[in-house]
């Protein structure tokens, strides 16, 4: 009988330990710093992810950026623990060019890239020589070219890699479109000066532009954005807790209600 009692106590203790592992913060790390671009990714942290992680005992700090360069450099140097702002093609290219040891670990709800009206209000209004502002970073510029190809405004060369397309890959500029490369954060404001603007979804939302106002949205689902950590941190308990928060039923339910029209993580299906 005494053995049974001791065995029961041992099992109960194991159960309590397991529960503690689920709900307690990583004892080796108390503060998690997450970097995002301004807008919806920051809102996701402030309104859902931060409270979820704080319930586990973490202190969460959010740092918001207005460009696509500093978040990866800050992550690599250690001033961030996680960043959320980029799709995998951009990460792969940036990490390779800058020799960074970073790893994508979870996807996040992502507003798709879209073409928005500027001086011209409809796709049918496009004319020879129309101007179009587009993101100046190579990855998102390639996405813009693919959209123009899908619309028939340009014709890209056969056999090119759509993830790395550049102006030299345009075989025919059917509409003689004048492409104006700009920093992504400037694109919403650029609409007053050009006929159309290709705007990243997060910057559209943060500027008060409704996604439903886009005159065209990209077709590809390859650009759902990722949360990224340093490669050395992938298996650390705190990193797993962040991943779990972004994939939790609470966050999924909130995001699907809050971000109608977004593209959602593949593993949410």
Short mmCIF file of C-alpha atoms in Angstrom, two decimals:
data_model
loop_
_atom_site.label_atom_id
_atom_site.label_comp_id
_atom_site.label_asym_id
_atom_site.label_seq_id
_atom_site.Cartn_x
_atom_site.Cartn_y
_atom_site.Cartn_z
CA UNK A 1 0.00 0.00 0.00
CA UNK A 2 2.84 2.37 0.92
CA UNK A 3 4.44 1.66 -2.46
CA UNK A 4 1.20 2.58 -4.23
CA UNK A 5 0.97 5.83 -2.28
CA UNK A 6 4.59 6.72 -3.11
CA UNK A 7 4.01 5.84 -6.76
CA UNK A 8 0.90 8.05 -6.87
CA UNK A 9 2.84 10.94 -5.33
CA UNK A 10 5.61 10.48 -7.89
CA UNK A 11 3.14 10.48 -10.81
CA UNK A 12 1.44 13.59 -9.43
CA UNK A 13 4.80 15.31 -9.11
CA UNK A 14 5.63 14.49 -12.74
CA UNK A 15 2.27 15.88 -13.79
CA UNK A 16 2.89 19.11 -11.90
CA UNK A 17 6.34 19.40 -13.44
CA UNK A 18 4.89 18.94 -16.93
CA UNK A 19 2.25 21.58 -16.27
CA UNK A 20 4.93 23.94 -15.01
CA UNK A 21 6.88 23.42 -18.23
CA UNK A 22 3.82 24.43 -20.23
CA UNK A 23 2.93 27.56 -18.29
CA UNK A 24 6.22 28.83 -16.86
CA UNK A 25 8.72 31.01 -18.71
CA UNK A 26 12.10 29.67 -19.77
CA UNK A 27 14.15 30.11 -16.54
CA UNK A 28 17.18 31.00 -18.65
CA UNK A 29 15.41 33.93 -20.30
CA UNK A 30 12.88 36.34 -18.81
CA UNK A 31 12.61 39.05 -21.50
CA UNK A 32 11.83 38.52 -25.18
CA UNK A 33 12.37 41.40 -27.62
CA UNK A 34 10.35 41.17 -30.82
CA UNK A 35 10.99 43.43 -33.80
CA UNK A 36 8.34 44.09 -36.45
CA UNK A 37 7.58 46.63 -39.11
CA UNK A 38 5.01 49.27 -38.15
CA UNK A 39 1.40 48.18 -38.56
CA UNK A 40 -0.36 44.84 -38.41
CA UNK A 41 2.64 42.73 -37.30
CA UNK A 42 3.21 45.14 -34.42
CA UNK A 43 -0.50 45.04 -33.57
CA UNK A 44 -0.39 41.24 -33.47
CA UNK A 45 2.34 41.42 -30.85
CA UNK A 46 0.74 44.19 -28.78
CA UNK A 47 -2.80 42.83 -28.78
CA UNK A 48 -2.25 39.07 -28.63
CA UNK A 49 1.28 37.65 -28.53
CA UNK A 50 2.60 39.90 -25.74
CA UNK A 51 -0.33 39.08 -23.39
CA UNK A 52 -0.07 35.36 -24.18
CA UNK A 53 3.65 35.27 -23.38
CA UNK A 54 3.27 37.46 -20.30
CA UNK A 55 0.82 34.93 -18.89
CA UNK A 56 3.72 32.47 -19.00
CA UNK A 57 5.94 34.83 -17.02
CA UNK A 58 7.88 36.54 -19.80
CA UNK A 59 8.46 40.26 -20.16
CA UNK A 60 7.91 41.20 -23.81
CA UNK A 61 9.34 44.26 -25.53
CA UNK A 62 8.22 45.36 -29.00
CA UNK A 63 10.52 47.35 -31.33
CA UNK A 64 8.92 48.69 -34.52
CA UNK A 65 10.89 49.50 -37.68
CA UNK A 66 10.09 51.47 -40.82
CA UNK A 67 12.49 49.64 -43.14
CA UNK A 68 13.39 46.09 -44.21
CA UNK A 69 17.13 46.22 -43.47
CA UNK A 70 17.60 46.96 -39.77
CA UNK A 71 15.33 44.20 -38.35
CA UNK A 72 17.58 41.40 -39.64
CA UNK A 73 20.80 43.16 -38.65
CA UNK A 74 19.40 43.85 -35.19
CA UNK A 75 18.38 40.20 -34.83
CA UNK A 76 21.80 38.92 -35.84
CA UNK A 77 23.62 41.28 -33.45
CA UNK A 78 21.35 40.28 -30.54
CA UNK A 79 19.32 43.42 -29.84
CA UNK A 80 16.25 41.46 -30.99
CA UNK A 81 15.27 37.87 -30.20
CA UNK A 82 12.63 37.50 -32.92
CA UNK A 83 11.63 39.54 -35.93
CA UNK A 84 8.39 39.41 -37.88
CA UNK A 85 8.26 41.32 -41.16
CA UNK A 86 9.53 39.28 -44.12
CA UNK A 87 8.75 36.45 -46.49
CA UNK A 88 11.19 33.59 -47.04
CA UNK A 89 12.57 34.68 -50.44
CA UNK A 90 13.57 38.02 -48.94
CA UNK A 91 15.10 36.38 -45.86
CA UNK A 92 17.07 33.86 -47.92
CA UNK A 93 18.48 36.56 -50.19
CA UNK A 94 19.28 39.03 -47.39
CA UNK A 95 20.87 36.40 -45.15
CA UNK A 96 23.01 35.09 -48.00
CA UNK A 97 24.22 38.54 -49.06
CA UNK A 98 24.98 39.63 -45.49
CA UNK A 99 26.24 36.28 -44.18
CA UNK A 100 23.61 36.09 -41.41
CA UNK A 101 22.73 32.95 -39.45
CA UNK A 102 18.94 33.35 -39.24
CA UNK A 103 16.10 30.82 -39.45
CA UNK A 104 12.37 31.11 -40.20
CA UNK A 105 10.30 29.26 -37.56
CA UNK A 106 6.61 30.23 -37.88
CA UNK A 107 4.33 31.93 -40.38
CA UNK A 108 2.05 34.86 -39.58
CA UNK A 109 -1.16 36.31 -41.08
CA UNK A 110 0.02 38.49 -43.95
CA UNK A 111 -1.64 41.26 -45.94
CA UNK A 112 -0.92 40.55 -49.62
CA UNK A 113 0.96 42.87 -51.96
CA UNK A 114 -1.44 44.95 -54.01
CA UNK A 115 -1.64 47.60 -56.68
CA UNK A 116 -3.47 50.70 -55.46
CA UNK A 117 -4.89 53.61 -57.40
CA UNK A 118 -2.96 56.86 -57.59
CA UNK A 119 -3.79 59.46 -60.22
CA UNK A 120 -5.59 56.75 -62.18
CA UNK A 121 -8.44 54.99 -60.39
CA UNK A 122 -8.91 51.76 -62.36
CA UNK A 123 -6.77 49.18 -64.14
CA UNK A 124 -8.64 49.91 -67.37
CA UNK A 125 -7.39 53.51 -67.17
CA UNK A 126 -3.76 52.45 -67.68
CA UNK A 127 -2.15 54.07 -70.69
CA UNK A 128 1.17 53.99 -72.49
CA UNK A 129 3.74 55.64 -70.25
CA UNK A 130 1.77 55.28 -67.01
CA UNK A 131 3.88 55.60 -63.85
CA UNK A 132 3.95 52.95 -61.13
CA UNK A 133 5.75 53.17 -57.79
CA UNK A 134 7.14 49.85 -56.53
CA UNK A 135 9.20 48.58 -53.55
CA UNK A 136 12.91 49.08 -54.20
CA UNK A 137 14.16 45.97 -52.38
CA UNK A 138 14.97 43.17 -54.88
CA UNK A 139 12.54 40.56 -53.55
CA UNK A 140 9.44 42.75 -53.44
CA UNK A 141 10.41 44.44 -56.70
CA UNK A 142 10.39 40.97 -58.30
CA UNK A 143 6.89 40.39 -56.92
CA UNK A 144 5.75 43.66 -58.48
CA UNK A 145 7.13 42.59 -61.86
CA UNK A 146 5.29 39.26 -61.64
CA UNK A 147 2.05 41.15 -60.97
CA UNK A 148 2.65 43.38 -63.99
CA UNK A 149 3.32 40.27 -66.07
CA UNK A 150 0.07 38.68 -64.84
CA UNK A 151 -1.78 41.85 -65.83
CA UNK A 152 -0.19 41.86 -69.28
CA UNK A 153 1.41 45.28 -68.73
CA UNK A 154 4.87 43.76 -69.20
CA UNK A 155 6.06 40.46 -70.61
CA UNK A 156 8.83 38.73 -68.67
CA UNK A 157 11.41 36.51 -70.36
CA UNK A 158 10.63 32.80 -70.36
CA UNK A 159 12.48 30.61 -67.89
CA UNK A 160 13.45 33.33 -65.43
CA UNK A 161 13.21 32.83 -61.68
CA UNK A 162 10.13 34.83 -60.62
CA UNK A 163 11.60 35.25 -57.13
CA UNK A 164 14.58 37.19 -58.47
CA UNK A 165 13.09 38.98 -61.48
CA UNK A 166 14.53 42.41 -62.25
CA UNK A 167 14.03 45.05 -64.92
CA UNK A 168 16.57 43.29 -67.15
CA UNK A 169 14.17 40.32 -67.24
CA UNK A 170 11.45 42.36 -68.94
CA UNK A 171 11.24 41.12 -72.53
CA UNK A 172 8.55 43.58 -73.60
CA UNK A 173 7.24 46.58 -71.68
CA UNK A 174 3.83 46.36 -73.32
CA UNK A 175 2.42 49.52 -71.73
CA UNK A 176 5.78 51.32 -71.55
CA UNK A 177 5.25 51.47 -67.78
CA UNK A 178 7.63 53.84 -66.00
CA UNK A 179 8.55 52.05 -62.76
CA UNK A 180 9.57 54.29 -59.85
CA UNK A 181 11.43 52.30 -57.12
CA UNK A 182 10.89 53.66 -53.61
CA UNK A 183 11.39 52.59 -49.99
CA UNK A 184 8.41 50.45 -49.01
CA UNK A 185 7.32 52.82 -46.24
CA UNK A 186 7.05 55.69 -48.75
CA UNK A 187 4.74 53.86 -51.16
CA UNK A 188 1.38 54.79 -49.59
CA UNK A 189 2.27 58.48 -49.76
CA UNK A 190 3.59 58.15 -53.30
CA UNK A 191 0.14 57.57 -54.76
CA UNK A 192 -0.44 61.30 -55.17
CA UNK A 193 2.53 61.49 -57.53
CA UNK A 194 2.12 58.37 -59.68
CA UNK A 195 -0.66 56.66 -61.60
CA UNK A 196 -0.48 53.45 -59.54
CA UNK A 197 1.52 52.18 -56.56
CA UNK A 198 2.46 48.66 -55.56
CA UNK A 199 2.13 48.72 -51.76
CA UNK A 200 3.10 46.06 -49.25
CA UNK A 201 0.06 44.99 -47.26
CA UNK A 202 1.39 45.96 -43.84
CA UNK A 203 2.19 49.49 -45.00
CA UNK A 204 -1.22 49.77 -46.67
CA UNK A 205 -2.95 48.83 -43.42
CA UNK A 206 -0.78 51.07 -41.22
CA UNK A 207 -1.56 53.99 -43.56
CA UNK A 208 -5.30 53.48 -43.25
CA UNK A 209 -5.71 51.93 -46.70
CA UNK A 210 -8.22 49.08 -46.81
CA UNK A 211 -6.97 45.94 -48.53
CA UNK A 212 -10.27 45.80 -50.37
CA UNK A 213 -9.30 49.10 -52.06
CA UNK A 214 -6.57 47.36 -54.08
CA UNK A 215 -7.26 47.35 -57.80
CA UNK A 216 -5.22 44.14 -58.02
CA UNK A 217 -3.66 41.67 -55.54
CA UNK A 218 -0.88 39.19 -56.18
CA UNK A 219 -1.95 35.63 -56.84
CA UNK A 220 0.93 33.81 -55.14
CA UNK A 221 0.76 32.36 -51.63
CA UNK A 222 4.55 32.02 -51.51
CA UNK A 223 4.91 35.29 -49.67
CA UNK A 224 3.14 34.63 -46.38
CA UNK A 225 5.55 36.19 -43.89
CA UNK A 226 7.62 34.46 -41.25
CA UNK A 227 8.78 34.93 -37.70
CA UNK A 228 12.57 34.57 -37.62
CA UNK A 229 15.12 33.82 -34.90
CA UNK A 230 18.88 33.30 -34.83
CA UNK A 231 19.72 29.79 -36.02
CA UNK A 232 21.37 29.03 -32.67
CA UNK A 233 18.12 29.79 -30.82
CA UNK A 234 15.70 27.59 -32.78
CA UNK A 235 15.40 24.87 -30.15
CA UNK A 236 15.56 27.01 -27.03
CA UNK A 237 12.50 26.81 -24.75
CA UNK A 238 11.65 30.51 -25.07
CA UNK A 239 11.70 30.26 -28.87
CA UNK A 240 9.35 27.28 -28.73
CA UNK A 241 7.05 29.31 -26.48
CA UNK A 242 6.95 32.13 -29.04
CA UNK A 243 6.18 29.66 -31.82
CA UNK A 244 3.40 28.11 -29.72
CA UNK A 245 1.86 31.52 -29.03
CA UNK A 246 1.69 32.36 -32.75
CA UNK A 247 0.07 28.99 -33.47
CA UNK A 248 -2.26 28.97 -30.47
CA UNK A 249 -6.04 28.57 -30.90
CA UNK A 250 -6.55 31.96 -29.22
CA UNK A 251 -4.31 33.78 -31.70
CA UNK A 252 -5.77 31.93 -34.70
CA UNK A 253 -9.34 32.79 -33.77
CA UNK A 254 -8.49 36.43 -33.14
CA UNK A 255 -6.48 36.79 -36.35
CA UNK A 256 -9.15 35.26 -38.57
CA UNK A 257 -11.69 37.71 -37.21
CA UNK A 258 -9.37 40.73 -37.22
CA UNK A 259 -7.65 40.20 -40.57
CA UNK A 260 -10.29 39.21 -43.08
CA UNK A 261 -8.79 39.14 -46.55
CA UNK A 262 -5.30 38.23 -45.35
CA UNK A 263 -3.31 35.17 -46.35
CA UNK A 264 -2.89 32.85 -43.37
CA UNK A 265 -0.14 30.36 -42.38
CA UNK A 266 -0.17 27.12 -44.35
CA UNK A 267 -0.31 25.01 -41.18
CA UNK A 268 -3.56 26.69 -40.08
CA UNK A 269 -5.55 24.80 -42.70
#
